PDB file of C-alpha atoms and ligand atoms in Angstrom:
ATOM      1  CA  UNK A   1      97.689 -54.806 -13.893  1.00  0.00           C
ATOM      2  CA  UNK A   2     101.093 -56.422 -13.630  1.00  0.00           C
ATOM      3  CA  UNK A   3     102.076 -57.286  -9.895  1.00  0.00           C
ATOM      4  CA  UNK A   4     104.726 -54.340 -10.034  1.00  0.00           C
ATOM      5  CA  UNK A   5     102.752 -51.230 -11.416  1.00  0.00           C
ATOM      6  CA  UNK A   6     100.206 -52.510  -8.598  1.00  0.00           C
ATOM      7  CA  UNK A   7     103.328 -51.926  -6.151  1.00  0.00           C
ATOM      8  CA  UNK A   8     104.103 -49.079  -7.615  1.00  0.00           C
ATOM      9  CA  UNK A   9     100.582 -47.631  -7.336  1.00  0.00           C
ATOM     10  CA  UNK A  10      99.842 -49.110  -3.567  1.00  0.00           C
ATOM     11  CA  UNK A  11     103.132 -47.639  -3.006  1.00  0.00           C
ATOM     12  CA  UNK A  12     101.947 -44.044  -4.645  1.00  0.00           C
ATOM     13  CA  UNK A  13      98.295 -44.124  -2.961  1.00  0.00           C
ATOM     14  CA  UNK A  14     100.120 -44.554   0.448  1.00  0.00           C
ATOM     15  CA  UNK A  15     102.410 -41.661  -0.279  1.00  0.00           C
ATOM     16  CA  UNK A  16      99.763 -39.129  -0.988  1.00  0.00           C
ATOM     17  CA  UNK A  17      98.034 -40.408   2.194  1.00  0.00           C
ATOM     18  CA  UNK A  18     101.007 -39.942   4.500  1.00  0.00           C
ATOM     19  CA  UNK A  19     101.725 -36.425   3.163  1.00  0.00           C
ATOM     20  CA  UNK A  20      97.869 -35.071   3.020  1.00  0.00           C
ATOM     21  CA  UNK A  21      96.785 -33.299   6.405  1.00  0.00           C
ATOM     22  CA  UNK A  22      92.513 -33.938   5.669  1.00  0.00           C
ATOM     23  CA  UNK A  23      92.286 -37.202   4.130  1.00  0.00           C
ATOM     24  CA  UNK A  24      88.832 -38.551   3.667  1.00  0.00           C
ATOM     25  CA  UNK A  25      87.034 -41.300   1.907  1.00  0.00           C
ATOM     26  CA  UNK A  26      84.283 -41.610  -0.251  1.00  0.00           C
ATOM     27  CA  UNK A  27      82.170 -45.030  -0.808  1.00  0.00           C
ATOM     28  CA  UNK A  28      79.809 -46.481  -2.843  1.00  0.00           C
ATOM     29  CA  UNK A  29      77.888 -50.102  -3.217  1.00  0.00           C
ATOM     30  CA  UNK A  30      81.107 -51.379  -4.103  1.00  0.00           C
ATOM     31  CA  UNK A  31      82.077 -51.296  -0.946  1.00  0.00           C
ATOM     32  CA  UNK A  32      79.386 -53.637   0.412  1.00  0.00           C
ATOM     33  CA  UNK A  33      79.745 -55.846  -2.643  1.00  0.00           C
ATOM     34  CA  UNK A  34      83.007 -57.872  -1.473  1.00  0.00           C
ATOM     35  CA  UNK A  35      80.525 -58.076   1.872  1.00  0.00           C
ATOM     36  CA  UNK A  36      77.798 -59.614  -0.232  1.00  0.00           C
ATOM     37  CA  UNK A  37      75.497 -56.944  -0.693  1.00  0.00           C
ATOM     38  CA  UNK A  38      74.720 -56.160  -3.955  1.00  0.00           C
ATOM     39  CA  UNK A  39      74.300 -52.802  -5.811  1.00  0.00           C
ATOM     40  CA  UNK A  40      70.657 -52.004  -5.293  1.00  0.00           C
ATOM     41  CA  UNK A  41      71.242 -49.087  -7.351  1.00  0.00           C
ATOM     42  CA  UNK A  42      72.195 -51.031 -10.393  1.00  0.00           C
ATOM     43  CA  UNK A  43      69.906 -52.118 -13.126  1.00  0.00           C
ATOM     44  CA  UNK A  44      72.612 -54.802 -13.298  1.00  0.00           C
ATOM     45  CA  UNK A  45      72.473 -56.262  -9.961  1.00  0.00           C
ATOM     46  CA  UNK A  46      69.468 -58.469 -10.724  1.00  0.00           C
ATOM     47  CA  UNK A  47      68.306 -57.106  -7.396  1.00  0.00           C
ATOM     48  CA  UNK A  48      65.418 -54.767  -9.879  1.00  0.00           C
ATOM     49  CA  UNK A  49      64.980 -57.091 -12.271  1.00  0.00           C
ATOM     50  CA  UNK A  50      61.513 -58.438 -11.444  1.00  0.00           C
ATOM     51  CA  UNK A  51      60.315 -54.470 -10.282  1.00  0.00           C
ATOM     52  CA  UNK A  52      60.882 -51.334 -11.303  1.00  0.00           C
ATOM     53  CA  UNK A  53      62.819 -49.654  -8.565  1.00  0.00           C
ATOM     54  CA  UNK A  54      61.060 -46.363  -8.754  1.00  0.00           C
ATOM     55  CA  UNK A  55      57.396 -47.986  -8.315  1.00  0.00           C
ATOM     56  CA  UNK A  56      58.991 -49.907  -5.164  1.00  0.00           C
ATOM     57  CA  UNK A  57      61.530 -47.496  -3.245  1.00  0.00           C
ATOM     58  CA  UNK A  58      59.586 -44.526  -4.511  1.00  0.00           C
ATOM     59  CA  UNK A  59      58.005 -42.646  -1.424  1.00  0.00           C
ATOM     60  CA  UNK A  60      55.012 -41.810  -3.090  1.00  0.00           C
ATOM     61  CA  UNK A  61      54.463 -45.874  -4.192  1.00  0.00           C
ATOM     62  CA  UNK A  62      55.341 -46.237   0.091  1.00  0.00           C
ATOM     63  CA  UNK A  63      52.691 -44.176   1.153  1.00  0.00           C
ATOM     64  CA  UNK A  64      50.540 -45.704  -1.117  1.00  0.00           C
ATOM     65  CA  UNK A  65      51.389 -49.375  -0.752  1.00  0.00           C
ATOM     66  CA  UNK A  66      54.122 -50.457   2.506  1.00  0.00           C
ATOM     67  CA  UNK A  67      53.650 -53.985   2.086  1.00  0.00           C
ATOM     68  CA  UNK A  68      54.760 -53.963  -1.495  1.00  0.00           C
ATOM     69  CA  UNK A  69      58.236 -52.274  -0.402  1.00  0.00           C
ATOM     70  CA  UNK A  70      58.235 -54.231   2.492  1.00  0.00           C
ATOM     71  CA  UNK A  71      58.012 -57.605   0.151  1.00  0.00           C
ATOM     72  CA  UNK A  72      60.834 -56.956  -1.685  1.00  0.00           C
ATOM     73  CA  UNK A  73      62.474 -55.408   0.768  1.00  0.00           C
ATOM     74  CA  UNK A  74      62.517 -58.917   2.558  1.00  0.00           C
ATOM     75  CA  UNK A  75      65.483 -60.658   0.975  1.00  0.00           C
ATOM     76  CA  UNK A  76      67.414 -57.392   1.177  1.00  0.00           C
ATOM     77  CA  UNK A  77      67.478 -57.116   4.332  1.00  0.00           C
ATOM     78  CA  UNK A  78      68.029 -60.624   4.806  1.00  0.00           C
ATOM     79  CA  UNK A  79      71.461 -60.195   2.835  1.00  0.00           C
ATOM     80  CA  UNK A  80      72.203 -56.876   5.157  1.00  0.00           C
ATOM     81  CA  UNK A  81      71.448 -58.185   8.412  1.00  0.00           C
ATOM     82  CA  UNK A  82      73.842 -61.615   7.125  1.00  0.00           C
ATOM     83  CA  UNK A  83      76.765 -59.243   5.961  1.00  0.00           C
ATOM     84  CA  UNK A  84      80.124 -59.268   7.661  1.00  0.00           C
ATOM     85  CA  UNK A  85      82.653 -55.992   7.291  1.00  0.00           C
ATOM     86  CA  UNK A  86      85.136 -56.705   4.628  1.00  0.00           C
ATOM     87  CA  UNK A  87      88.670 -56.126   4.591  1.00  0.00           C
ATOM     88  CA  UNK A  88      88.278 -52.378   3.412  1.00  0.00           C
ATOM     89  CA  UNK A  89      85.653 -51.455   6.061  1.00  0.00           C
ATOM     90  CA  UNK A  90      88.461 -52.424   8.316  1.00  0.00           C
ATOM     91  CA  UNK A  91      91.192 -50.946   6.437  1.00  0.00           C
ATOM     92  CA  UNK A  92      89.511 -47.383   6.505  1.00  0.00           C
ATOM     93  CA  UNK A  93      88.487 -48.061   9.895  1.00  0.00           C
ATOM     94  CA  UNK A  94      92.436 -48.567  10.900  1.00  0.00           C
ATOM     95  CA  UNK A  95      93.243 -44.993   9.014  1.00  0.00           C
ATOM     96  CA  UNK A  96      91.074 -43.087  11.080  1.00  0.00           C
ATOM     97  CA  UNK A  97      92.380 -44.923  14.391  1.00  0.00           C
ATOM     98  CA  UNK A  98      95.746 -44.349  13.459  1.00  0.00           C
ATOM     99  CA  UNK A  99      94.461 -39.991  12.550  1.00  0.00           C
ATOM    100  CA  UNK A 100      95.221 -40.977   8.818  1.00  0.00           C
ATOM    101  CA  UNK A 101      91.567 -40.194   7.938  1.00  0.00           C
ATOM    102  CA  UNK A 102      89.405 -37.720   8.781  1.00  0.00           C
ATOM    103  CA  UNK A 103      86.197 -39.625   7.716  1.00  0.00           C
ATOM    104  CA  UNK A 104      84.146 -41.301   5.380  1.00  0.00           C
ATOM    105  CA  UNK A 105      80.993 -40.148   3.576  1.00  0.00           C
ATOM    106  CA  UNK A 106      78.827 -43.185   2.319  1.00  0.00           C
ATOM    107  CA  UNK A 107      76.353 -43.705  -0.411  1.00  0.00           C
ATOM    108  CA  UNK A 108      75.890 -47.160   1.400  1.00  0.00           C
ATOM    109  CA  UNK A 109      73.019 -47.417   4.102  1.00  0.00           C
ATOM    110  CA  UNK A 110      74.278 -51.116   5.349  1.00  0.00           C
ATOM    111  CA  UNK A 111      76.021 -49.731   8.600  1.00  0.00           C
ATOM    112  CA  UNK A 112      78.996 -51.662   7.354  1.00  0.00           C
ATOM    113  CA  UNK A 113      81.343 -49.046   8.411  1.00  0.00           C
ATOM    114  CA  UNK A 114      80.768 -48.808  12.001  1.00  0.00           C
ATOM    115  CA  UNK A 115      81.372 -52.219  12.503  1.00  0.00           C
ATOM    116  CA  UNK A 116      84.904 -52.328  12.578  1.00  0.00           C
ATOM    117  CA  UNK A 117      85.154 -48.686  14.629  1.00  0.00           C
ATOM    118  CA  UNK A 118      85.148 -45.842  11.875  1.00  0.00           C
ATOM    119  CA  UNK A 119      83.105 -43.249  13.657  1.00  0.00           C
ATOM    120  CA  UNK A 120      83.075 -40.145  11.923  1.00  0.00           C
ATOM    121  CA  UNK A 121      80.832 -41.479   9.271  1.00  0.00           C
ATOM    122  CA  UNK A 122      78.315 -39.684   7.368  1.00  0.00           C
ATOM    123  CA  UNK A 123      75.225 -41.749   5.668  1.00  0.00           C
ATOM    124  CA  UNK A 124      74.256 -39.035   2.277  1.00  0.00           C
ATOM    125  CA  UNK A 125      71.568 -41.948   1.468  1.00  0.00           C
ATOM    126  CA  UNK A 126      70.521 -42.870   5.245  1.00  0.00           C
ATOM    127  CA  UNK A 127      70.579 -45.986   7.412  1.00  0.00           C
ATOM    128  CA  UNK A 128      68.375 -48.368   8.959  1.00  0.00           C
ATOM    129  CA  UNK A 129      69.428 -47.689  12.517  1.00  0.00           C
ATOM    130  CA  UNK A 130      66.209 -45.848  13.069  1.00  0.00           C
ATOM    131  CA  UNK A 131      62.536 -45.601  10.897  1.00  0.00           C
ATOM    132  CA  UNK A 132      59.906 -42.839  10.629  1.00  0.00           C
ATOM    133  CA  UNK A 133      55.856 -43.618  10.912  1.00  0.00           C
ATOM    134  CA  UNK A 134      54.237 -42.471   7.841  1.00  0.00           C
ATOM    135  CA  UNK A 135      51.045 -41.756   9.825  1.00  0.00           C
ATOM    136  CA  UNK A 136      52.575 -39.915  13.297  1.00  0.00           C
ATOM    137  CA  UNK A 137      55.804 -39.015  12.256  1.00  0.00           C
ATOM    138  CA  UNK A 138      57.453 -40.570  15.414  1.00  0.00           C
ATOM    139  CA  UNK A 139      61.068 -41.768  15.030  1.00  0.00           C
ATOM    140  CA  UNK A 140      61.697 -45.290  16.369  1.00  0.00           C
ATOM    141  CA  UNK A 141      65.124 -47.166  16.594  1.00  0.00           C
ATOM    142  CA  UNK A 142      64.806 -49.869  14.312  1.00  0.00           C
ATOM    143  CA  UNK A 143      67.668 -52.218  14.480  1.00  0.00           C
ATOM    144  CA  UNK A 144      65.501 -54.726  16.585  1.00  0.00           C
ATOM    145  CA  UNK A 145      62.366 -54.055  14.374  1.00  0.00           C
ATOM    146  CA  UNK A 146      63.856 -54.894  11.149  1.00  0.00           C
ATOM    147  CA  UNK A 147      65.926 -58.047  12.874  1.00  0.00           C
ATOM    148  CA  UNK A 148      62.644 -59.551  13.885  1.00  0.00           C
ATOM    149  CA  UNK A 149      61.306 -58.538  10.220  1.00  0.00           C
ATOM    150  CA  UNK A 150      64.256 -60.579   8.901  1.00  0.00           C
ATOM    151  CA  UNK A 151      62.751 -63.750  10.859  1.00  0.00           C
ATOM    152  CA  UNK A 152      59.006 -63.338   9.847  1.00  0.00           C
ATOM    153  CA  UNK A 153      58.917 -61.381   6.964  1.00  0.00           C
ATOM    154  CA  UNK A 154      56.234 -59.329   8.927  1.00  0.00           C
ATOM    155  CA  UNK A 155      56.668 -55.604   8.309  1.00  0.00           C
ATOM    156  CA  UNK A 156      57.293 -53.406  11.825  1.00  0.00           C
ATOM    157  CA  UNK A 157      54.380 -51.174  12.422  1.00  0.00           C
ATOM    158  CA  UNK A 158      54.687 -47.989  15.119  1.00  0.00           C
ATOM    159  CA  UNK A 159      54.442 -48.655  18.495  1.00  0.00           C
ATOM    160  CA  UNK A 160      51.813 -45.682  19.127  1.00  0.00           C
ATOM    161  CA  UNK A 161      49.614 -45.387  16.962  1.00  0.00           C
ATOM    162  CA  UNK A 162      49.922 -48.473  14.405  1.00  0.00           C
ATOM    163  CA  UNK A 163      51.154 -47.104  11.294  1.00  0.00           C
ATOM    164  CA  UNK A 164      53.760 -48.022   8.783  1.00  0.00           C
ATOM    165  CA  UNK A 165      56.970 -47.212   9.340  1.00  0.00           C
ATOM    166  CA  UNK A 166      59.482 -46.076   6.804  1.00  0.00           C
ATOM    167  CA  UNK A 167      63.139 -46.968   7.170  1.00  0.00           C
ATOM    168  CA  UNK A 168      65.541 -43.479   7.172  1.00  0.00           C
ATOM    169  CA  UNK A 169      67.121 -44.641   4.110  1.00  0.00           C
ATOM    170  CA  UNK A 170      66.692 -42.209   0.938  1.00  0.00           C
ATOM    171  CA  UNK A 171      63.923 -43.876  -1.667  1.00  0.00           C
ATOM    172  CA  UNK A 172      63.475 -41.973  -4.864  1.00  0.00           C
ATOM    173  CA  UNK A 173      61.675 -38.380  -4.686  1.00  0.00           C
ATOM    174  CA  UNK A 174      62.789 -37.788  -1.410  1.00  0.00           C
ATOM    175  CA  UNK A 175      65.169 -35.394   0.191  1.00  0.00           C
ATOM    176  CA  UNK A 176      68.839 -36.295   1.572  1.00  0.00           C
ATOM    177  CA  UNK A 177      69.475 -35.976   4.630  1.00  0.00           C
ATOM    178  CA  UNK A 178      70.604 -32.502   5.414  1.00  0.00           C
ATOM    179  CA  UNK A 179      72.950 -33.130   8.166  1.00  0.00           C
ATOM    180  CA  UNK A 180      74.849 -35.963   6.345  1.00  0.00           C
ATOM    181  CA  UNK A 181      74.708 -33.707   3.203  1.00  0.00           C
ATOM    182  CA  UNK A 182      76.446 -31.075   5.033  1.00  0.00           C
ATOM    183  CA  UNK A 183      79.032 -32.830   7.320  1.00  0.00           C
ATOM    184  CA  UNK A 184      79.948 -34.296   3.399  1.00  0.00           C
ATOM    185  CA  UNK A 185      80.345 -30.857   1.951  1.00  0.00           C
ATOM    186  CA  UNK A 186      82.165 -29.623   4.874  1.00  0.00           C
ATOM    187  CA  UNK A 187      84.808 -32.684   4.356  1.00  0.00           C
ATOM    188  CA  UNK A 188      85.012 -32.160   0.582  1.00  0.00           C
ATOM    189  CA  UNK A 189      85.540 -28.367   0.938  1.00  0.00           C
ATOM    190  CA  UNK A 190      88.756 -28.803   3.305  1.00  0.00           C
ATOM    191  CA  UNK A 191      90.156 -32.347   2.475  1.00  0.00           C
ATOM    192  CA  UNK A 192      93.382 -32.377   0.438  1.00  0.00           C
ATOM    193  CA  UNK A 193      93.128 -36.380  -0.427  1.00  0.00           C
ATOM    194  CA  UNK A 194      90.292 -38.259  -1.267  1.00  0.00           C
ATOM    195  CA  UNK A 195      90.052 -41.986  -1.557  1.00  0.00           C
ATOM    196  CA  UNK A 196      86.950 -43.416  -3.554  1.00  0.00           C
ATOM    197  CA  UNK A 197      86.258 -46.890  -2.774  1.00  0.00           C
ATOM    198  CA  UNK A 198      83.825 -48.904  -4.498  1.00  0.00           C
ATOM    199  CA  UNK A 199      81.874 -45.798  -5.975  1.00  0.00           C
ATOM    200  CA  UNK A 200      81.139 -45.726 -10.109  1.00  0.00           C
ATOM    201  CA  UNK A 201      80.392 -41.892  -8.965  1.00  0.00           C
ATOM    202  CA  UNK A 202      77.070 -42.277 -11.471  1.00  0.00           C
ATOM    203  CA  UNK A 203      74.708 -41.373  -8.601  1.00  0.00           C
ATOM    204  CA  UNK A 204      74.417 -37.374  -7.273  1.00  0.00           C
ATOM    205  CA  UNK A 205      75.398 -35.484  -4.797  1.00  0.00           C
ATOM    206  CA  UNK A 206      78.134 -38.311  -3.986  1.00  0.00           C
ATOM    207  CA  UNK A 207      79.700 -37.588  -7.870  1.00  0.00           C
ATOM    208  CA  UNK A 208      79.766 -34.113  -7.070  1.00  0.00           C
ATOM    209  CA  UNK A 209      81.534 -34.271  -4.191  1.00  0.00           C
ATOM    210  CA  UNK A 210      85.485 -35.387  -5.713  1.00  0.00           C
ATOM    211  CA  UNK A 211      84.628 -31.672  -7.298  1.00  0.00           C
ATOM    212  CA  UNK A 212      84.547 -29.813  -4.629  1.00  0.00           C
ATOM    213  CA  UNK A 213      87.814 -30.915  -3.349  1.00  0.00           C
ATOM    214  CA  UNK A 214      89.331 -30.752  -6.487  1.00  0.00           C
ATOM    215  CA  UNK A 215      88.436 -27.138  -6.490  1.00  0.00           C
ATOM    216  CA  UNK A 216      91.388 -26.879  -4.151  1.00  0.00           C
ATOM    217  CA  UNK A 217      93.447 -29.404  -5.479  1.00  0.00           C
ATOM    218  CA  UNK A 218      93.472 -32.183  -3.425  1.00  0.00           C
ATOM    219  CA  UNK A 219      94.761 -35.674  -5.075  1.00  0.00           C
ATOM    220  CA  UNK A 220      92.690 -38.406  -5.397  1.00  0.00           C
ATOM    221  CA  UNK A 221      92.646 -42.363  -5.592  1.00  0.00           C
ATOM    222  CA  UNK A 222      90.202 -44.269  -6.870  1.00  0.00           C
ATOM    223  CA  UNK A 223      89.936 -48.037  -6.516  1.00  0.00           C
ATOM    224  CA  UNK A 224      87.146 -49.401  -8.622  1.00  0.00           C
ATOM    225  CA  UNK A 225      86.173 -52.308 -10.962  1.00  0.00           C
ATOM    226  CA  UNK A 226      84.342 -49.857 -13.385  1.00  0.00           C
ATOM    227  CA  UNK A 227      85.862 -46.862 -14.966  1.00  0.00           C
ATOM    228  CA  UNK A 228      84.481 -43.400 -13.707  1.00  0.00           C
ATOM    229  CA  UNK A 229      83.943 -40.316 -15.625  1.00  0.00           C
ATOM    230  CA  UNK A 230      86.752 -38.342 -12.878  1.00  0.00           C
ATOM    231  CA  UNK A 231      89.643 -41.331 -13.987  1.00  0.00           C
ATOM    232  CA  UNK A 232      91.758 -39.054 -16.068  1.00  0.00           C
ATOM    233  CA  UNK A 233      92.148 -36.360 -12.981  1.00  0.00           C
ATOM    234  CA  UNK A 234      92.532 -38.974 -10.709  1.00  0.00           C
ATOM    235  CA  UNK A 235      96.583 -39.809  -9.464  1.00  0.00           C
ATOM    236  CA  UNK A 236      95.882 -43.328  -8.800  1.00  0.00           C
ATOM    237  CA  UNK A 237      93.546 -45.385 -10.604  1.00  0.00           C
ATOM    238  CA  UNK A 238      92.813 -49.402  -9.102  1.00  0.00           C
ATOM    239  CA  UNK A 239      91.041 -51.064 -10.926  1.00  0.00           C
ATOM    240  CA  UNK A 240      89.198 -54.432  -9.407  1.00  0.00           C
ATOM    241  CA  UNK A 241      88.017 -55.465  -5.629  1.00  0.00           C
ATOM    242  CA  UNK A 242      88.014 -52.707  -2.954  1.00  0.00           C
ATOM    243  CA  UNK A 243      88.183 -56.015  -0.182  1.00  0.00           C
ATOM    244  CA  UNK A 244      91.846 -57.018  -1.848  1.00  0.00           C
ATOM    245  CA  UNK A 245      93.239 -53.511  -2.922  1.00  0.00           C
ATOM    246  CA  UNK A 246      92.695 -50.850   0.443  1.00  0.00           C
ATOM    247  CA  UNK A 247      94.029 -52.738   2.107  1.00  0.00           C
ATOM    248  CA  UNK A 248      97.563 -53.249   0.394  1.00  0.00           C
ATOM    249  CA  UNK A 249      97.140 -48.974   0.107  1.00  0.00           C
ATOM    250  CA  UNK A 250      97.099 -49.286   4.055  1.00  0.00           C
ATOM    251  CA  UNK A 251      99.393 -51.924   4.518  1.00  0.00           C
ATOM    252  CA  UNK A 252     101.921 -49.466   2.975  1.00  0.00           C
ATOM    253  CA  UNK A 253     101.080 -47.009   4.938  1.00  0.00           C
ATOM    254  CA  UNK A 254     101.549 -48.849   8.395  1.00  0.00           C
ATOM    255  CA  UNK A 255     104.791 -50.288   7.103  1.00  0.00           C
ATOM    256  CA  UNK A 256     106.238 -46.476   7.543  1.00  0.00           C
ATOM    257  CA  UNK A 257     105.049 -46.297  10.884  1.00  0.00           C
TER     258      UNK A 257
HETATM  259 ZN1   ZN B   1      52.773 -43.767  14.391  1.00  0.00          ZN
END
């Protein structure tokens, strides 16, 4: 990408934004990779390569065996609870300040977002804010349970009756949150822009979603390193680090202001 088509398409993405009425965002591990999360998704991230991912994040396999999750779990959550917001977390964070954005829907469970003030954000793949017990089904806040986790490595157990307790993110064979799920729809169904940062769109219901506003037209930007199968609709198309190019799309955008 020579330094003026990337102008020209900063200059494009900002346009669109400044003349839709029900922007919102949609974002993927990409967006926590600049933050140094990896893509835990990803058969390429290296994070899977010693485990199969469904035999540890499956819910059945957590039932069966915690302590297995909770092992590799470890040095996840290690790189979470060490993760700073990047420069697009803050970027999107300054569109919805400024009533540019109406909000983001994440695949990401990292609580990156928040950080920087975004506040209408909805978690389709769940957070670690709070965690369930597998035995009694009480909900516990868990931001001080997994912290101390990060120091020991010993897994949190529920304060009333013992048990294991499950963090609220999605694992494999278990249902999205509804809530989430339907605060996302409701965006996608009335937004007339959508930026998608940091999301290959390979994972459902989050590469279903561009659909449903594209059902009404709305234009959309993507900003990427990977291709995605929704490119050639697309009206802007970045390719490379979400960290170095939302926020040029925003810095446009507050240079009309
Ligand atoms: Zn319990």
């Amino acid at each position: 990408m020579t330094e003026t088509n990337l102008q020209q398409q900063t200059r494009q993405a900002a346009d669109l934004l400044l003349n839709s009425k029900h922007a919102v965002a949609l974002t993927g591990a990409g967006m926590s990779t600049p933050s140094g999360i990896p893509d835990f998704r990803s058969s390429h991230s290296g994070i899977w390569s010693e485990v199969d991912r469904i035999e540890i994040a499956s819910l059945s396999s957590f039932r069966y065996d915690p302590d297995k999750f909770y092992g590799w779990f470890h040095s996840v959550a290690q790189m979470i609870w060490s993760a700073e917001p990047n420069d697009a977390h803050t970027a999107l964070a300054s569109l919805e300040k400024a009533g540019l954005l109406e909000g983001i829907v994440t695949q990401n469970v990292d609580g990156l977002h928040q950080r920087p003030g975004s506040i209408n954000v909805n978690e389709i793949h769940g957070h670690l804010r709070e965690a369930v017990c597998v035995d009694c089904l009480q909900h516990h806040d868990s931001e001080s349970l997994f912290e101390s986790f990060v120091a020991t490595g010993i897994p949190p157990n529920c304060s009333s009756c013992g048990g294991h307790l499950k963090p609220e993110v999605v694992f494999f064979g278990e249902q999205l949150p509804h809530e989430a799920i339907a605060a996302a729809n409701a965006l996608f169904d009335s937004t007339d822009m959508v930026i998608i940062g940091g999301s290959s769109l390979e994972v459902a219901p989050a590469s279903e979603l561009p659909f449903r506003a594209l059902e009404h037209s709305a234009r959309l930007v993507i900003i990427n390193r990977e291709p995605t199968y929704l490119d050639s609709r697309t009206d802007v198309v970045l390719t490379g680090d979400v960290a170095e190019l939302v926020p040029l799309i925003v810095g446009e955008v507050h240079l009309e202001q």
